Amino acid sequence: MTKKALYLFNPEHDLALASGETNYMAPASARRMASELALLPMWYAEEGSAVLAPSAYNLDYVKKIQELLGLSVDLITEPELAIEQDLDIRPWGWDVALRKRLSVLGVDEVLLPSMGQLNDLREYSHRSKAVALLPELQLNEYFCGESYYLKTPEEWKRFVEGRKECLLKAPLSGSGKGLNWCKGIFTSFISGWCTRVAASQGGVIAEPIYNKVEDFAMEFYSDGAGELTFVGYSLFHTGKSGMYEGNCLLSNEAIRKKLAQYIPSEALMDLENCLKYRLSALVGTVYKGYLGVDMMICRFPENEKPVFRIHPCVEINLRMNMGVIARFLHDRYVRPGSTGRFVIDYHPSEGEALQEHERMSATYPLEIREGRVYAGYLPLVPVHRRSCYRAWVLVAPDNI
């Protein structure tokens, strides 16, 4: 008998991984996000599986979505975890803090990864792995990208002072977090930051700044036995500081076509094949689940040819990610040929999220035909008066 898949959304995973502590306590904002967006996995969960979420205000929403779109996903609450003994647990990402949390809730040890496996996963999530992979992905003149793993104060100072601007990153950190934008001066603040990061994570990642025109990713699935499958493309937006803002809901073909305005399609296909091979060798037996490789299209001066090039490995995310959700949302629930947006947003004032939810519901009425969204606004989690976080899709009518 196959185990029941149980999905859970732990967006604090990157922060927990960076801390490495079994007793790690996420900031209140991350805990709130985990609670308010707990149902997000139902959109990528397999048929007949369950999602870990409080039932109080989620149950009505789940029933409504089951009727609208035919999803067959159940809810499991934390107290029920100790009773359900045959689960295949699939979190957003595995870390030692989550293992401890589930163990305390009564989940049988045999259903959890070992500490050794989790230590390996943390090691392979370290950005130094992406730094090492990057040179192997410079397949021809349509590729670019430099990244360095620097361990000493002399190296940090030389790198920062050697260019007008650059970016320093903590080797383990959440999306848009742990970044330091430098302007050619190695200040005491930057020096202190580097020292603290290196003390806990071994060093600092240093990169030049690129003239970015598109953010995109290639998404894969690793079966844990060395086999990697290409899942598709993700085209996304980030804010000025690098924080994730949302995904375009487009077919793989449409994303390829958009990227082919800059780069020959063959270069993308070559990269896809090369990554499948390289990642299989790197993490194929260490990690089971979805993973994404963030990339960008960069613009170079007109006198340098080619003007547009791919940075093929900005980072590797050994966890579920928003790009995979966007892929599932488009391919499962959006009318073929339609386009849309998938957004996670934050509203700090009480009542603001609900107000915006009601405004969008009225402005963009939801139209569903044959189990697919044809047009309109669809909230992906319930929104109530006290909500701060929303997850939603907006599908354009008639392919506008």
Coordinates of C-alpha atoms in Angstrom, one line a residue:
M1 CA 0.0 0.0 0.0
T2 CA 1.4 3.4 -0.9
K3 CA 1.8 6.0 1.8
K4 CA -0.4 9.0 1.9
A5 CA 1.5 12.2 0.8
L6 CA 1.4 15.0 3.3
Y7 CA 2.4 18.4 2.1
L8 CA 3.3 21.3 4.4
F9 CA 4.3 24.9 3.8
N10 CA 7.3 26.0 5.9
P11 CA 8.5 29.2 4.2
E12 CA 10.9 29.8 7.1
H13 CA 13.0 26.9 5.8
D14 CA 15.8 29.0 4.2
L15 CA 16.2 30.9 7.5
A16 CA 16.2 27.6 9.5
L17 CA 18.8 26.2 7.2
A18 CA 21.0 29.2 7.6
S19 CA 20.7 28.9 11.4
G20 CA 21.3 25.2 11.4
E21 CA 19.8 25.0 14.9
T22 CA 17.3 22.2 15.9
N23 CA 15.6 24.7 18.2
Y24 CA 15.4 27.5 15.6
M25 CA 12.5 29.8 16.1
A26 CA 11.5 31.7 13.0
P27 CA 10.6 35.5 13.2
A28 CA 6.9 36.3 13.8
S29 CA 6.5 37.4 10.1
A30 CA 7.7 34.0 8.8
R31 CA 5.5 32.1 11.2
R32 CA 2.5 34.2 10.2
M33 CA 3.2 33.6 6.5
A34 CA 3.4 29.8 7.2
S35 CA 0.1 29.9 9.0
E36 CA -1.9 32.2 6.6
L37 CA -0.6 30.5 3.4
A38 CA -0.7 26.9 4.9
L39 CA -3.0 25.7 2.1
L40 CA -0.7 26.8 -0.7
P41 CA 0.5 23.2 -1.3
M42 CA -3.0 22.0 -2.3
W43 CA -2.3 23.6 -5.7
Y44 CA 0.7 21.3 -6.4
A45 CA -0.3 18.3 -4.2
E46 CA -1.0 15.0 -5.9
E47 CA -4.5 13.5 -6.1
G48 CA -5.7 12.0 -2.8
S49 CA -3.0 13.6 -0.7
A50 CA -3.3 15.9 2.4
V51 CA -2.1 19.3 3.5
L52 CA -1.1 20.1 7.0
A53 CA -3.2 23.2 8.1
P54 CA -5.4 24.4 10.9
S55 CA -9.0 23.4 10.0
A56 CA -10.9 26.2 11.6
Y57 CA -11.0 28.7 8.8
N58 CA -9.5 26.6 6.0
L59 CA -12.1 23.8 5.8
D60 CA -14.8 25.9 4.1
Y61 CA -12.3 27.3 1.6
V62 CA -11.1 23.7 0.7
K63 CA -14.7 22.5 0.2
K64 CA -15.4 25.5 -2.1
I65 CA -12.3 24.8 -4.2
Q66 CA -13.1 21.1 -4.4
E67 CA -16.5 22.0 -5.9
L68 CA -15.1 24.7 -8.2
L69 CA -12.0 22.9 -9.6
G70 CA -12.4 19.3 -8.5
L71 CA -9.3 19.1 -6.3
S72 CA -9.1 16.0 -4.2
V73 CA -7.0 17.1 -1.2
D74 CA -7.7 16.6 2.5
L75 CA -6.7 18.6 5.5
I76 CA -4.7 17.2 8.4
T77 CA -4.2 19.2 11.6
E78 CA -1.2 19.0 13.9
P79 CA -3.0 17.0 16.6
E80 CA -3.9 14.3 13.9
L81 CA -0.2 13.8 12.9
A82 CA 0.5 11.4 15.8
I83 CA -2.4 9.2 14.7
E84 CA -1.6 9.1 11.0
Q85 CA 1.3 6.6 10.9
D86 CA 1.7 6.0 7.2
L87 CA 2.7 9.3 5.7
D88 CA 5.1 10.4 3.0
I89 CA 6.0 13.9 4.3
R90 CA 6.7 16.5 1.7
P91 CA 7.6 19.9 3.2
W92 CA 8.5 23.1 1.3
G93 CA 12.1 22.2 2.4
W94 CA 13.7 19.8 5.0
D95 CA 15.8 21.2 7.8
V96 CA 16.7 20.0 11.3
A97 CA 14.3 22.4 13.0
L98 CA 11.4 21.0 11.0
R99 CA 12.5 17.4 11.9
K100 CA 12.4 18.3 15.6
R101 CA 9.0 20.1 15.3
L102 CA 7.4 17.0 13.6
S103 CA 9.1 14.6 16.0
V104 CA 7.6 16.6 19.0
L105 CA 4.2 16.5 17.3
G106 CA 4.4 12.7 17.5
V107 CA 5.5 11.8 14.0
D108 CA 7.3 8.4 13.9
E109 CA 11.1 8.7 13.5
V110 CA 11.0 6.3 10.5
L111 CA 9.0 8.8 8.5
L112 CA 11.7 11.6 9.0
P113 CA 15.0 12.0 7.3
S114 CA 18.1 11.3 9.4
M115 CA 20.3 14.0 10.9
G116 CA 23.0 12.8 8.5
Q117 CA 20.8 13.3 5.5
L118 CA 19.7 16.7 6.7
N119 CA 23.4 17.8 7.2
D120 CA 24.2 16.7 3.7
L121 CA 21.2 18.7 2.4
R122 CA 22.4 21.8 4.2
E123 CA 25.9 21.4 2.8
Y124 CA 24.5 21.0 -0.8
S125 CA 22.2 24.0 -0.3
H126 CA 25.3 26.2 0.4
R127 CA 25.8 28.8 -2.4
S128 CA 29.4 27.7 -2.8
K129 CA 27.9 24.7 -4.8
A130 CA 26.4 27.1 -7.3
V131 CA 29.7 29.0 -7.5
A132 CA 31.5 25.8 -8.4
L133 CA 28.9 24.8 -10.9
L134 CA 28.8 28.2 -12.7
P135 CA 32.0 27.8 -14.8
E136 CA 30.8 24.4 -16.1
L137 CA 27.7 26.1 -17.5
Q138 CA 29.6 28.6 -19.7
L139 CA 28.7 26.7 -22.8
N140 CA 29.4 29.3 -25.5
E141 CA 29.5 33.1 -26.1
Y142 CA 25.8 33.4 -25.2
F143 CA 26.6 32.7 -21.5
C144 CA 28.0 34.9 -18.7
G145 CA 28.4 35.0 -15.0
E146 CA 31.1 35.2 -12.3
S147 CA 30.8 34.3 -8.7
Y148 CA 33.3 33.7 -5.9
Y149 CA 33.4 32.1 -2.5
L150 CA 35.7 34.3 -0.5
K151 CA 36.9 33.4 3.0
T152 CA 39.3 36.1 4.3
P153 CA 39.0 39.8 5.1
E154 CA 41.7 40.5 2.5
E155 CA 39.7 38.8 -0.3
W156 CA 36.5 40.6 0.7
K157 CA 38.2 44.0 0.8
R158 CA 40.0 43.5 -2.5
F159 CA 36.8 42.3 -4.3
V160 CA 34.6 45.3 -3.0
E161 CA 37.3 47.9 -3.7
G162 CA 38.1 46.4 -7.1
R163 CA 34.8 47.4 -8.8
K164 CA 32.4 50.3 -8.7
E165 CA 29.6 48.1 -7.4
C166 CA 29.1 44.5 -6.4
L167 CA 26.9 42.2 -4.4
L168 CA 27.9 40.1 -1.4
K169 CA 25.6 37.2 -0.3
A170 CA 25.4 35.0 2.7
P171 CA 26.0 31.4 1.5
L172 CA 22.8 30.3 3.2
S173 CA 19.9 32.8 3.3
G174 CA 16.3 33.3 2.3
S175 CA 15.2 34.9 -1.0
G176 CA 16.1 38.5 -1.1
K177 CA 17.6 38.2 2.4
G178 CA 21.3 38.0 3.3
L179 CA 22.3 40.4 0.5
N180 CA 24.7 43.3 0.7
W181 CA 25.0 45.8 -2.2
C182 CA 28.4 47.5 -2.2
K183 CA 29.5 50.7 -3.9
G184 CA 33.3 50.2 -4.1
I185 CA 34.0 51.1 -0.4
F186 CA 34.7 48.4 2.1
T187 CA 33.0 50.0 5.1
S188 CA 33.2 48.9 8.7
F189 CA 29.6 47.8 8.4
I190 CA 30.3 45.5 5.4
S191 CA 33.5 44.3 7.2
G192 CA 31.5 43.4 10.3
W193 CA 28.7 41.7 8.3
C194 CA 31.2 39.6 6.3
T195 CA 33.0 38.5 9.6
R196 CA 29.7 37.4 11.2
V197 CA 28.5 35.6 8.1
A198 CA 31.9 33.8 7.6
A199 CA 32.0 32.8 11.2
S200 CA 28.7 30.7 10.9
Q201 CA 28.8 29.8 7.2
G202 CA 32.5 29.6 6.2
G203 CA 32.8 32.6 3.9
V204 CA 30.9 35.1 1.7
I205 CA 29.7 34.8 -1.9
A206 CA 30.9 37.8 -4.0
E207 CA 29.5 38.7 -7.5
P208 CA 29.7 41.6 -9.9
I209 CA 26.4 43.5 -10.7
Y210 CA 24.8 42.7 -14.0
N211 CA 22.4 44.7 -16.2
K212 CA 19.5 42.3 -15.8
V213 CA 16.6 42.3 -18.2
E214 CA 14.7 39.1 -17.2
D215 CA 14.6 36.8 -14.2
F216 CA 13.8 33.2 -15.0
A217 CA 14.5 29.6 -13.7
M218 CA 14.6 26.1 -14.9
E219 CA 12.8 23.7 -12.6
F220 CA 13.7 20.0 -12.1
Y221 CA 12.5 17.0 -10.1
S222 CA 15.1 14.7 -8.5
D223 CA 13.9 11.2 -7.6
G224 CA 16.6 10.7 -5.0
A225 CA 18.2 7.8 -6.9
G226 CA 20.2 9.9 -9.4
E227 CA 17.4 10.6 -12.0
L228 CA 16.6 14.2 -12.8
T229 CA 13.5 15.3 -14.8
F230 CA 13.1 18.7 -16.4
V231 CA 9.8 20.1 -15.1
G232 CA 9.7 23.4 -17.0
Y233 CA 10.4 27.1 -17.0
S234 CA 9.5 29.8 -14.6
L235 CA 9.5 33.5 -15.5
F236 CA 9.3 35.7 -12.4
H237 CA 9.7 39.2 -11.0
T238 CA 11.9 40.5 -8.2
G239 CA 11.9 43.9 -6.5
K240 CA 14.9 46.2 -6.3
S241 CA 16.3 44.4 -3.2
G242 CA 16.0 41.0 -4.9
M243 CA 12.8 40.0 -3.0
Y244 CA 10.4 37.7 -5.0
E245 CA 7.3 39.5 -6.2
G246 CA 5.5 37.0 -8.4
N247 CA 5.4 34.7 -11.5
C248 CA 4.0 35.0 -15.0
L249 CA 1.5 32.2 -15.8
L250 CA 2.6 31.2 -19.2
S251 CA 3.1 27.9 -21.1
N252 CA 6.7 26.6 -21.3
E253 CA 6.5 27.3 -25.0
A254 CA 5.5 30.9 -24.4
I255 CA 8.4 31.4 -21.9
R256 CA 10.9 29.8 -24.4
K257 CA 9.6 32.1 -27.1
K258 CA 10.0 35.2 -24.9
L259 CA 13.6 34.2 -23.9
A260 CA 14.4 33.4 -27.6
Q261 CA 14.0 37.2 -28.3
Y262 CA 17.4 37.5 -26.5
I263 CA 19.1 34.2 -26.8
P264 CA 19.0 31.4 -29.5
S265 CA 16.6 28.6 -28.5
E266 CA 19.5 26.0 -29.0
A267 CA 21.5 27.7 -26.2
L268 CA 18.5 27.2 -23.8
M269 CA 18.1 23.5 -24.9
D270 CA 21.9 22.9 -24.4
L271 CA 21.8 24.4 -21.0
E272 CA 18.7 22.3 -20.0
N273 CA 20.5 19.1 -21.0
C274 CA 23.8 20.1 -19.4
L275 CA 22.1 21.0 -16.1
K276 CA 20.2 17.8 -16.0
Y277 CA 23.5 15.9 -16.3
R278 CA 25.5 18.2 -13.9
L279 CA 22.8 18.3 -11.2
S280 CA 22.2 14.6 -11.3
A281 CA 25.9 14.1 -10.5
L282 CA 25.8 16.8 -7.8
V283 CA 22.6 16.2 -5.9
G284 CA 20.8 13.3 -7.6
T285 CA 21.3 10.9 -4.7
V286 CA 21.4 13.5 -1.9
Y287 CA 18.1 15.1 -2.5
K288 CA 14.5 14.0 -3.4
G289 CA 12.0 16.5 -4.5
Y290 CA 11.7 19.6 -6.7
L291 CA 14.5 22.0 -7.2
G292 CA 15.1 25.2 -9.2
V293 CA 18.0 27.0 -10.8
D294 CA 17.6 30.7 -10.9
M295 CA 18.9 32.5 -14.0
M296 CA 18.9 35.8 -15.7
I297 CA 19.2 37.4 -19.1
C298 CA 21.8 40.1 -18.9
R299 CA 22.5 43.0 -21.3
F300 CA 26.0 44.0 -22.3
P301 CA 27.2 47.1 -24.0
E302 CA 26.3 47.4 -27.7
N303 CA 30.0 47.1 -28.8
E304 CA 30.2 43.7 -27.1
K305 CA 28.7 40.8 -29.0
P306 CA 26.4 39.1 -28.2
V307 CA 24.6 42.0 -26.4
F308 CA 22.3 39.5 -24.5
R309 CA 23.6 36.6 -22.5
I310 CA 22.3 34.0 -20.0
H311 CA 23.7 33.9 -16.4
P312 CA 22.9 30.2 -16.0
C313 CA 23.2 29.8 -12.3
V314 CA 22.4 32.7 -10.0
E315 CA 21.4 30.1 -7.3
I316 CA 20.2 26.6 -6.8
N317 CA 17.2 26.1 -4.6
L318 CA 17.1 22.5 -3.2
R319 CA 13.4 22.9 -2.1
M320 CA 10.0 23.4 -3.5
N321 CA 9.7 26.9 -5.0
M322 CA 7.2 29.5 -6.3
G323 CA 8.2 28.7 -9.9
V324 CA 7.1 25.1 -9.6
I325 CA 3.8 26.3 -8.1
A326 CA 3.3 28.7 -11.1
R327 CA 4.1 25.8 -13.5
F328 CA 1.4 23.6 -11.8
L329 CA -1.1 26.5 -11.6
H330 CA -0.8 27.2 -15.3
D331 CA -0.7 23.6 -16.6
R332 CA -3.4 22.2 -14.4
Y333 CA -5.9 25.1 -13.8
V334 CA -5.6 27.8 -16.4
R335 CA -7.3 27.6 -19.8
P336 CA -4.7 26.6 -22.4
G337 CA -3.5 29.7 -24.3
S338 CA -4.4 32.1 -21.5
T339 CA -1.9 34.1 -19.6
G340 CA -1.9 35.4 -16.0
R341 CA 0.0 36.3 -12.9
F342 CA 0.7 34.4 -9.7
V343 CA 1.4 36.8 -6.8
I344 CA 2.1 36.5 -3.1
D345 CA 1.6 39.9 -1.4
Y346 CA 1.8 41.4 2.1
H347 CA -0.6 43.9 3.7
P348 CA 0.7 45.2 7.0
S349 CA -2.6 46.9 8.3
E350 CA -5.4 44.8 9.6
G351 CA -8.3 44.6 7.2
E352 CA -6.3 45.8 4.2
A353 CA -5.8 42.3 2.7
L354 CA -9.5 41.6 3.0
Q355 CA -10.4 44.9 1.4
E356 CA -8.1 44.3 -1.5
H357 CA -9.4 40.8 -1.9
E358 CA -13.0 42.1 -2.1
R359 CA -12.0 44.8 -4.5
M360 CA -10.3 42.3 -6.9
S361 CA -13.2 39.8 -6.6
A362 CA -15.6 42.5 -7.7
T363 CA -13.3 44.0 -10.4
Y364 CA -12.2 40.7 -11.9
P365 CA -15.0 38.2 -11.5
L366 CA -13.9 34.6 -11.6
E367 CA -14.9 32.6 -14.7
I368 CA -14.4 28.8 -14.6
R369 CA -15.3 26.5 -17.4
E370 CA -14.6 22.7 -17.5
G371 CA -12.5 22.9 -14.4
R372 CA -10.2 25.6 -15.7
V373 CA -9.9 29.3 -14.9
Y374 CA -10.9 31.2 -18.0
A375 CA -10.6 34.7 -16.5
G376 CA -10.6 36.6 -13.3
Y377 CA -9.2 36.6 -9.8
L378 CA -8.8 33.4 -7.8
P379 CA -7.5 33.5 -4.2
L380 CA -5.3 30.5 -3.5
V381 CA -5.8 30.6 0.2
P382 CA -8.7 32.0 2.3
V383 CA -8.6 35.7 3.1
H384 CA -10.1 37.1 6.3
R385 CA -10.1 40.3 8.3
R386 CA -6.9 39.5 10.2
S387 CA -4.9 38.3 7.1
C388 CA -1.7 40.0 6.2
Y389 CA -0.6 37.6 3.4
R390 CA -2.5 36.7 0.2
A391 CA -1.6 34.3 -2.6
W392 CA -3.7 34.7 -5.7
V393 CA -3.8 34.4 -9.5
L394 CA -5.3 36.8 -12.0
V395 CA -6.0 35.4 -15.5
A396 CA -6.4 37.8 -18.4
P397 CA -9.7 37.4 -20.4
D398 CA -9.3 36.4 -24.0
N399 CA -5.5 36.3 -23.9
I400 CA -5.1 40.1 -23.5

